[in-house]
Short mmCIF file of C-alpha atoms in Angstrom, two decimals:
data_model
loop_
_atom_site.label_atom_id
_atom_site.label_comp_id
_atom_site.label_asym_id
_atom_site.label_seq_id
_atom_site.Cartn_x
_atom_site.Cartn_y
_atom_site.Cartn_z
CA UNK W 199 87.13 65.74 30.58
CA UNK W 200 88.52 63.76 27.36
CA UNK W 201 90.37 60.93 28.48
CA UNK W 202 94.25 60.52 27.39
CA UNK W 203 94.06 58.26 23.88
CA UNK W 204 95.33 54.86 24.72
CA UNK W 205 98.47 55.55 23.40
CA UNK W 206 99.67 58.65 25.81
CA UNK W 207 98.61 56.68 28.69
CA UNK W 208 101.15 55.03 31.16
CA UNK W 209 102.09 51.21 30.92
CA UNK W 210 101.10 49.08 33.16
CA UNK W 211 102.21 46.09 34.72
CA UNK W 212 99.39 43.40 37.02
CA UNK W 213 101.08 41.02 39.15
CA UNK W 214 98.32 38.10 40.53
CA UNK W 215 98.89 37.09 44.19
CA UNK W 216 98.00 34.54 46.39
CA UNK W 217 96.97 35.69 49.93
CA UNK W 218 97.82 33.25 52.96
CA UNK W 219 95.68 32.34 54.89
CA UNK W 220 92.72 31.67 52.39
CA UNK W 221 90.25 32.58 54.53
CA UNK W 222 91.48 35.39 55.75
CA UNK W 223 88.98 38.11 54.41
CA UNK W 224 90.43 41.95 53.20
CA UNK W 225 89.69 44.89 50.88
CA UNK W 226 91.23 46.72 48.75
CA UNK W 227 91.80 49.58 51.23
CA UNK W 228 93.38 47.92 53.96
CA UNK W 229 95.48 45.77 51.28
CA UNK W 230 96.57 48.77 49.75
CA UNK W 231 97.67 50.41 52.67
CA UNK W 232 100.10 47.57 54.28
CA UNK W 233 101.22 47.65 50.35
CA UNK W 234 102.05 51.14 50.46
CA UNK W 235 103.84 51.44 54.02
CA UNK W 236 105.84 48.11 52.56
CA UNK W 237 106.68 50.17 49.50
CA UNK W 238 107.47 53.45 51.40
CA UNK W 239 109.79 51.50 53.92
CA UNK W 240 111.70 50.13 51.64
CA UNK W 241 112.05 52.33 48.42
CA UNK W 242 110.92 55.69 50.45
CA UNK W 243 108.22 58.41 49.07
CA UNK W 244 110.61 58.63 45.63
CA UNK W 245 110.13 54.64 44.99
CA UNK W 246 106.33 55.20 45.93
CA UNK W 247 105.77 57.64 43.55
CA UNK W 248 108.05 55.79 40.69
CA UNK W 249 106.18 52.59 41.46
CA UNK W 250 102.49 53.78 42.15
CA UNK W 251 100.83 50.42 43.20
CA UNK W 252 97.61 49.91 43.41
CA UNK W 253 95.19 47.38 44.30
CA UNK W 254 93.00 46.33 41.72
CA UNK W 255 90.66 43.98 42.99
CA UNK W 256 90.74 41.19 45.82
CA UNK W 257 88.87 38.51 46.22
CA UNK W 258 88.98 35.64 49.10
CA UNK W 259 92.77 34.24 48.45
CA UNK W 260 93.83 36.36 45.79
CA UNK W 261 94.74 39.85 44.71
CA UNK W 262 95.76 42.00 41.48
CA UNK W 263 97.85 44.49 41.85
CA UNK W 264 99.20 47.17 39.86
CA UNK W 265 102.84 49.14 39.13
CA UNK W 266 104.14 51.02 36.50
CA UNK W 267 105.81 48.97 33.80
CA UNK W 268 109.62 48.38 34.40
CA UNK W 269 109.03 48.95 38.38
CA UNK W 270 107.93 45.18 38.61
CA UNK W 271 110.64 43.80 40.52
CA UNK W 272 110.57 46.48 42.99
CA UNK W 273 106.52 45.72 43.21
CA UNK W 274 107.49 42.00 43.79
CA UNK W 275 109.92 42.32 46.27
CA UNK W 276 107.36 44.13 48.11
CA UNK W 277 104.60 42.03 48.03
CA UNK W 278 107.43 39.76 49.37
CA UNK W 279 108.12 41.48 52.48
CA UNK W 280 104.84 42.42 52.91
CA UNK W 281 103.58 40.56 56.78
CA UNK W 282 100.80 42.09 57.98
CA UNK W 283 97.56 43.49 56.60
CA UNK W 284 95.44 45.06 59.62
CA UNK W 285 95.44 43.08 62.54
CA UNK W 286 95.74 39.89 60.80
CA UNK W 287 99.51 38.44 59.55
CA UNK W 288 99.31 37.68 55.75
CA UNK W 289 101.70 36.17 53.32
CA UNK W 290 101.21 37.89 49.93
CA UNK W 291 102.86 35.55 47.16
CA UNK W 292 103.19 36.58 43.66
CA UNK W 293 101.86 34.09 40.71
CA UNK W 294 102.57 35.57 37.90
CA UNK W 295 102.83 39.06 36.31
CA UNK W 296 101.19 40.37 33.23
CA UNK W 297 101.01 43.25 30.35
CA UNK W 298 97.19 43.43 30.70
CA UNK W 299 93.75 42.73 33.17
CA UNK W 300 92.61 41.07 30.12
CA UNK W 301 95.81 38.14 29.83
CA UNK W 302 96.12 38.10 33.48
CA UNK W 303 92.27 37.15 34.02
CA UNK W 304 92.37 34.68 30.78
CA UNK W 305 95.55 33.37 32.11
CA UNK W 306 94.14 32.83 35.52
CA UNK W 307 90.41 31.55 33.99
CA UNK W 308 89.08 29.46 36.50
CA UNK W 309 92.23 28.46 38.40
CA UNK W 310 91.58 31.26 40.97
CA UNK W 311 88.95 30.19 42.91
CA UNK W 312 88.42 30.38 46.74
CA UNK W 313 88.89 26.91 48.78
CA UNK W 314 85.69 25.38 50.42
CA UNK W 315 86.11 25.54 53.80
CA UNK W 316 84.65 23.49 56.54
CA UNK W 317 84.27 25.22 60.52
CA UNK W 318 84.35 22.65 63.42
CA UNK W 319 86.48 22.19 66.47
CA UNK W 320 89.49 19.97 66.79
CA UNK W 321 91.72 18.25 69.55
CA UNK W 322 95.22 18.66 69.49
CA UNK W 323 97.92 18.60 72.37
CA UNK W 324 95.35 17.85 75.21
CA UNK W 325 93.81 21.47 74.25
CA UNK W 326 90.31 22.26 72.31
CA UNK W 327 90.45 24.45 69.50
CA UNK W 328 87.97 25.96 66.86
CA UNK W 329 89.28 24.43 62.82
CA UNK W 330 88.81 25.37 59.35
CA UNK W 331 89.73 23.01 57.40
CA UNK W 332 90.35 22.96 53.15
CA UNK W 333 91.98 21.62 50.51
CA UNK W 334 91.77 18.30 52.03
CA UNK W 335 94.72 18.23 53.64
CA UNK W 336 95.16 21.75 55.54
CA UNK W 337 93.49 22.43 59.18
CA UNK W 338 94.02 25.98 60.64
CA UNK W 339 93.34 25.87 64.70
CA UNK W 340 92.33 28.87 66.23
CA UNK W 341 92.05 28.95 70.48
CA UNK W 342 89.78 32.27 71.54
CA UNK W 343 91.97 32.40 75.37
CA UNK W 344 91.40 35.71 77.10
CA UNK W 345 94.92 36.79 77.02
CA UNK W 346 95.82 35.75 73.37
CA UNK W 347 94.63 33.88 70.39
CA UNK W 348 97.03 31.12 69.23
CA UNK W 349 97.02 30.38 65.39
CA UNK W 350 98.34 26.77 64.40
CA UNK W 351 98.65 25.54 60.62
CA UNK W 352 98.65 21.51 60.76
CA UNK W 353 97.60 18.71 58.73
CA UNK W 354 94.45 16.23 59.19
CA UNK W 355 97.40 13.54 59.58
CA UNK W 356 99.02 15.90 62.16
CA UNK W 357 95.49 15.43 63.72
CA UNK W 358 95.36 12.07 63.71
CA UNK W 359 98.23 11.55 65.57
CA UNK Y 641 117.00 17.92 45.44
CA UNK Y 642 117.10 21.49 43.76
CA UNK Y 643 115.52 24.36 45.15
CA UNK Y 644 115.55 24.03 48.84
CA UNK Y 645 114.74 26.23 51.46
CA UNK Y 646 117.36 26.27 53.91
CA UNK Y 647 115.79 27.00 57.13
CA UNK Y 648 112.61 26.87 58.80
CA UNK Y 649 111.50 26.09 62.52
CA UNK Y 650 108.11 24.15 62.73
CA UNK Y 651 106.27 23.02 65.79
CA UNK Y 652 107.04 24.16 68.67
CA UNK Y 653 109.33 26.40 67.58
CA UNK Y 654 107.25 27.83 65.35
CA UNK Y 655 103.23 27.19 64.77
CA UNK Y 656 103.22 25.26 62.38
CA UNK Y 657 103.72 21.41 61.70
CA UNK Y 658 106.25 20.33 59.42
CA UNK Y 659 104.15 18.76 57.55
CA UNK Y 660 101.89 21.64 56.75
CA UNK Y 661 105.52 23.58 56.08
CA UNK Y 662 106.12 20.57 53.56
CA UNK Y 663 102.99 20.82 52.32
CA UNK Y 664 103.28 24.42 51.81
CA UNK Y 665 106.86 24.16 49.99
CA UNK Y 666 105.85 21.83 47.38
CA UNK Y 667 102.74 24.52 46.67
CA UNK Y 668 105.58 27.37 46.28
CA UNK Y 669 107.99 24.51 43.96
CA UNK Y 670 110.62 23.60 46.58
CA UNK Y 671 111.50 20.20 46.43
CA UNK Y 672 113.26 20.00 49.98
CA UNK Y 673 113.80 21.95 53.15
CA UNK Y 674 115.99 22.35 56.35
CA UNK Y 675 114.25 21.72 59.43
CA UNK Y 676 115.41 22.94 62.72
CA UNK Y 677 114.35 19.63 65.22
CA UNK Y 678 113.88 16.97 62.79
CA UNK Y 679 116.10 14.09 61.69
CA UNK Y 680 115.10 14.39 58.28
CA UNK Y 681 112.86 12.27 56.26
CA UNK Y 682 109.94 13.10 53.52
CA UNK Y 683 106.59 14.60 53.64
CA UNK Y 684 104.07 15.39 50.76
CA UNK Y 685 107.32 14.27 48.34
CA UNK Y 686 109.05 16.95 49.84
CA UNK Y 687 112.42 15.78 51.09
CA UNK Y 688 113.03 17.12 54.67
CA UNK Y 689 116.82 17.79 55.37
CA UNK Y 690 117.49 17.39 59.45
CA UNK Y 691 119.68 20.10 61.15
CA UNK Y 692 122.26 19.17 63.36
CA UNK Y 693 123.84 22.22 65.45
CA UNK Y 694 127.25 21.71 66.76
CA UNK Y 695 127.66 22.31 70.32
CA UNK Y 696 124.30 22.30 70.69
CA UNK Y 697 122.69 25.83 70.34
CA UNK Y 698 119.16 27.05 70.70
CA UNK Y 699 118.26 25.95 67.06
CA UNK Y 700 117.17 22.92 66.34
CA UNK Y 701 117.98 21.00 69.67
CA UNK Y 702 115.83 19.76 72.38
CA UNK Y 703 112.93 19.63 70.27
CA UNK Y 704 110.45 16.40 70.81
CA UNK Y 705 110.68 14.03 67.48
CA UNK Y 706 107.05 15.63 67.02
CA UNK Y 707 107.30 16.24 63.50
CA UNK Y 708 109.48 13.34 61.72
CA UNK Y 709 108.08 11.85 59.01
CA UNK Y 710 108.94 8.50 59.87
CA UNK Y 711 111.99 7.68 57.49
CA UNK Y 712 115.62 8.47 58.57
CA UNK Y 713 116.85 11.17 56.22
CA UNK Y 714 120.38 13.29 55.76
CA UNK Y 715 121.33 16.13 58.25
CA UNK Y 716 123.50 18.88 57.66
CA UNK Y 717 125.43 20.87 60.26
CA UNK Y 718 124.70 24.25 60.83
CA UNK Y 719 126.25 26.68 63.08
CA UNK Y 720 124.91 30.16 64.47
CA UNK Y 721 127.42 32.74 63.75
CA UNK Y 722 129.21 35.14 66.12
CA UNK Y 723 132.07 37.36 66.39
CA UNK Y 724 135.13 37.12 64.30
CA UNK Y 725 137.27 34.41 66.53
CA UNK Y 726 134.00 32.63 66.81
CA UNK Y 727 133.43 32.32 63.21
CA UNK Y 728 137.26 32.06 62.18
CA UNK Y 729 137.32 29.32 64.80
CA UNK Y 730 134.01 27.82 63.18
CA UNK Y 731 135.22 27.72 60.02
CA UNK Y 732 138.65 26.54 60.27
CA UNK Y 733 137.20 23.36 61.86
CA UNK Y 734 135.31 22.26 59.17
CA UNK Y 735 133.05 20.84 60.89
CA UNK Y 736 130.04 23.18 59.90
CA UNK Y 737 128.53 23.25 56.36
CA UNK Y 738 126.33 26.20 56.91
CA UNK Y 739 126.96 29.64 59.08
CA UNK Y 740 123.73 31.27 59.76
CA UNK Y 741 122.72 34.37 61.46
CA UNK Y 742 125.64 36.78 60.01
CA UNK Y 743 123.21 39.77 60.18
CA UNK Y 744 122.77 39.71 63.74
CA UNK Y 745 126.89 39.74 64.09
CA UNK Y 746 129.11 43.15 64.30
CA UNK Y 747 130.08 44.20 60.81
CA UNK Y 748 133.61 43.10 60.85
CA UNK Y 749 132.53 39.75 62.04
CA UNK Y 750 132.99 38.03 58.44
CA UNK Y 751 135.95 39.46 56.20
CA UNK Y 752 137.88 38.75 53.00
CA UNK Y 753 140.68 36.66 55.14
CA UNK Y 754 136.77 34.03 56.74
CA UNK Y 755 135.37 34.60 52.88
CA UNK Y 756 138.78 32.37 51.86
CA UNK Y 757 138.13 29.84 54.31
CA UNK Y 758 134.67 29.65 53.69
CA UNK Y 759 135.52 28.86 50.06
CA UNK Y 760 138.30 26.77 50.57
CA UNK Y 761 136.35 24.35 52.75
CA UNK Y 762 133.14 24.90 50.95
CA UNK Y 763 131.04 26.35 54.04
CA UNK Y 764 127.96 28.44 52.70
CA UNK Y 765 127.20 31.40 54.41
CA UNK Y 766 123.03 31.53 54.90
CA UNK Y 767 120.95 34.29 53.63
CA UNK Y 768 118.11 34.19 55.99
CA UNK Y 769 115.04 36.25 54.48
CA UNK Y 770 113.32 36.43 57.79
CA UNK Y 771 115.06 39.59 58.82
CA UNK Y 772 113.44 41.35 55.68
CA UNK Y 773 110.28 39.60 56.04
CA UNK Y 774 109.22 40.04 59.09
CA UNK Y 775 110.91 43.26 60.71
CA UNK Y 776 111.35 46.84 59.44
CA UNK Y 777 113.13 49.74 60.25
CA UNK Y 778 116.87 49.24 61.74
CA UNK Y 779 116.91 45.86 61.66
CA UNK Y 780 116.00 45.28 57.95
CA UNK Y 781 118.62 48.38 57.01
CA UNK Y 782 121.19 46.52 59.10
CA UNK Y 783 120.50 43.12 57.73
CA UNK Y 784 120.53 44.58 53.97
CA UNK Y 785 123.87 46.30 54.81
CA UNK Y 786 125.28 42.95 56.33
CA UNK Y 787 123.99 41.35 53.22
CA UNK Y 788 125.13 43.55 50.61
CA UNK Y 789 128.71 42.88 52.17
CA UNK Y 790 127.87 39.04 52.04
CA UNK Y 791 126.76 39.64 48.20
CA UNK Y 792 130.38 41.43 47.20
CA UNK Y 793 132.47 38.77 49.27
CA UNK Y 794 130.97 36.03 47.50
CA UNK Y 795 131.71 37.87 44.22
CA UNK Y 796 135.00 38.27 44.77
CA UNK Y 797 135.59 34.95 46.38
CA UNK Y 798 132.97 32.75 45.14
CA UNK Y 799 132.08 30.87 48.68
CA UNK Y 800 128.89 29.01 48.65
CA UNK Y 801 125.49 30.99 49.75
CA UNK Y 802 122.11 29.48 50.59
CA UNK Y 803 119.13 31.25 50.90
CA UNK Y 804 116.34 30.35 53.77
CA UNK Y 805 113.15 32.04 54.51
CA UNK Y 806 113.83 31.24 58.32
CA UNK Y 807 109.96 30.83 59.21
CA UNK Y 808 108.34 29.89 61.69
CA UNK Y 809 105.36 30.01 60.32
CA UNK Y 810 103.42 29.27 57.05
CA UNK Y 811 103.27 32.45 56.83
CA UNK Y 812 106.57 33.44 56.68
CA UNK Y 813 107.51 31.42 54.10
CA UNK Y 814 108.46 32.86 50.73
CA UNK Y 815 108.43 31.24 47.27
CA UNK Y 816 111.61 30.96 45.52
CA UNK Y 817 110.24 33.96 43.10
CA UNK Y 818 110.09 35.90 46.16
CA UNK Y 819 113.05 34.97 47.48
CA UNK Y 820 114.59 36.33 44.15
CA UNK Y 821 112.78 39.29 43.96
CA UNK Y 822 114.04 39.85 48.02
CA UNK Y 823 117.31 38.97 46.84
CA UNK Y 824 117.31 41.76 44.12
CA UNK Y 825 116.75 44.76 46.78
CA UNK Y 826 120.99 43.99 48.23
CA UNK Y 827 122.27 42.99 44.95
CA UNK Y 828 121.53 39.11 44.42
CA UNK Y 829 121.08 38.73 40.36
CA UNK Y 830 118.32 35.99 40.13
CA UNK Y 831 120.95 33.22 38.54
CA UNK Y 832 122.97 33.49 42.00
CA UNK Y 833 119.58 33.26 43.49
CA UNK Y 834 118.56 30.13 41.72
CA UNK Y 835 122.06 28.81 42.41
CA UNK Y 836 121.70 29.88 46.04
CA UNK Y 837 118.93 27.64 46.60
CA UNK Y 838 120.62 24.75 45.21
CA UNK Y 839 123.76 25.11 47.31
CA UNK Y 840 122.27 22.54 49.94
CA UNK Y 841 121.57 19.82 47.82
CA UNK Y 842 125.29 20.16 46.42
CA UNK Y 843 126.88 20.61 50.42
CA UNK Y 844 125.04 17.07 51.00
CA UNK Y 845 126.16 15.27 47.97
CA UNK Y 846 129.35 17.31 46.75
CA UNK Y 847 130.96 16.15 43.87
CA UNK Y 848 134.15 14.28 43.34
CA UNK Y 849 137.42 15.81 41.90
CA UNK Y 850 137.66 13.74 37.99
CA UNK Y 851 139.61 10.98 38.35
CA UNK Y 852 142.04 10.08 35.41
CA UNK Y 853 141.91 6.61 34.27
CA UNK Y 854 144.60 4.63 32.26
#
């Protein structure tokens, strides 16, 4: 099959966003679906089909999506209200929103790239708890108890203390 | 102080620090938020506001100094909102500068006759984007109903609004281009969004009537 000539083909609008946590690692699939039961919640199967988001590519921290053009803000405010992909909770934040792949990924260059992160184990409240730790500043404590797993988000001066 | 987030709830409310909260504000271009527990200060040049709740409610009271920052900083008083004597009572005292939680109230809990007040005293009613954030179903319809009322009272009667992510967490933080985009889906045009998150910094340092001189 021919494809449609450039200029019979939809626009398109790619918003960039930041996934929270950093190291939490998704594809496109299960991205796409939290994205798509966000969208259908809140504009219904009329707004799904008017918006058609997609998931472009994802890689650790970051995400392009896709909408039609002129349904940007309705794409945003998703992403927004989007809290959980699979089992984990995200935060999806939008960057910054763009005519073309091309602009978005010249725009981006080499801005978008994945924190180092370093595994270890941290004290905090009297309690032992596995730690990534990046950028720095940021320490994520994870405690693997048999009845639940409790997430913090501190500091290394929160640490220290 | 102009884009501030006007509640959050770190550690042990919520899980995590306020630091990390701070940390994660400047990252998403706040310059200051409202913290349920602290007496205000500063953290990674992010100016913490303190909130104070009158009467003492479950917000923001009883919770260990954990995460001050050191330096005393401003409070502001914020009150959890209830039915209509509650809030007409709240309001006519003066003695609050924000009312928070109006979605979780009965619908004829906030009127035309409280909007007056409200802007007569200057009391901002709080837009808390938790309830779209981080529910769905009933509770988000309700709370976009309550806040599509909110939206065409402040219209008409032009009381203050802020605009708070209400997180716990990190992760329920939004940036203020979210919190615009949110704001879009009950009728919040993105200039009263960008003044909504600057209504804090002008209920702690309101301006003074112009004097006359000679």
């Amino acid at each position: 099959m021919k494809p449609l000539p450039p200029t019979l083909r939809e626009n398109r609008r790619y918003v960039l966003a930041r996934i929270d946590p950093p190291w939490f690692e998704t594809d496109s699939r299960t991205l796409y679906e939290a994205l798509a039961e966000t969208v259908t919640a809140l504009y219904g199967d009329t707004g799904m089909a008017r918006i058609q988001p997609a998931v472009i590519s994802v890689r650790p921290g970051y995400a392009i999506v896709r909408c039609i053009r002129s349904t940007e803000a309705d794409l945003l405010a998703a992403l927004a209200a989007v809290n959980h992909a699979g089992p984990q909770k995200v935060a999806i934040r939008s960057l910054r929103t763009s005519g073309t792949l091309l602009a978005l990924r010249r725009a981006i260059g080499g801005a978008v790239t994945p924190p180092a992160t370093e595994t270890g184990e941290a004290r905090f409240q009297g309690k032992t708890y596995a730690s990534i730790r990046y950028q720095i500043e940021k320490v994520d404590l994870f405690e693997n108890g048999f009845k639940s797993q409790e997430l913090l988000f501190l500091t290394a001066e929160d640490l220290e203390e | 102080m102009q884009c501030t987030d006007a509640c959050v709830f770190p550690y042990p409310g919520g899980d995590s620090s306020l630091r990390r909260m701070a940390l994660l504000a400047r990252e998403l271009g706040f310059d200051s938020l409202v913290a349920a527990g602290s007496a205000g200060g500063e953290a990674y040049g992010v100016e913490i506001v303190g909130m104070k709740v009158p009467g003492g409610s479950k917000e923001g009271e009883g919770q260990p100094p954990h995460c001050g920052t050191g330096r005393e900083g401003r409070t502001i008083t914020v009150a959890r909102a209830g039915d209509y004597n509650a809030n007409r009572a709240l309001l006519r005292s003066g003695k609050v500068k924000v009312l928070r939680g109006i979605q979780c109230t009965p619908r004829n809990s906030f009127d035309h006759i409280l909007s007056r007040i409200a802007a007569e005293k200057c009391i901002a009613v709080d837009i808390d984007m938790s309830s779209l954030t981080s529910g769905g179903g009933p509770l988000r319809q309700r709370a976009l109903q309550r806040y599509a009322d909110i939206v065409r009272l402040h219209w008409r009667f032009e009381f203050p609004v802020t605009l708070s992510s209400g997180a716990c967490s990190i992760l329920g933080m939004r940036s203020p281009r979210d919190m615009e985009s949110l704001g879009r889906l009950f009728g919040l045009e993105e200039d009263e969004a960008e003044r909504a998150l600057r209504t804090v910094s002008q209920l702690l340092s309101p301006g003074r009537p112009v004097e006359v001189v000679g």
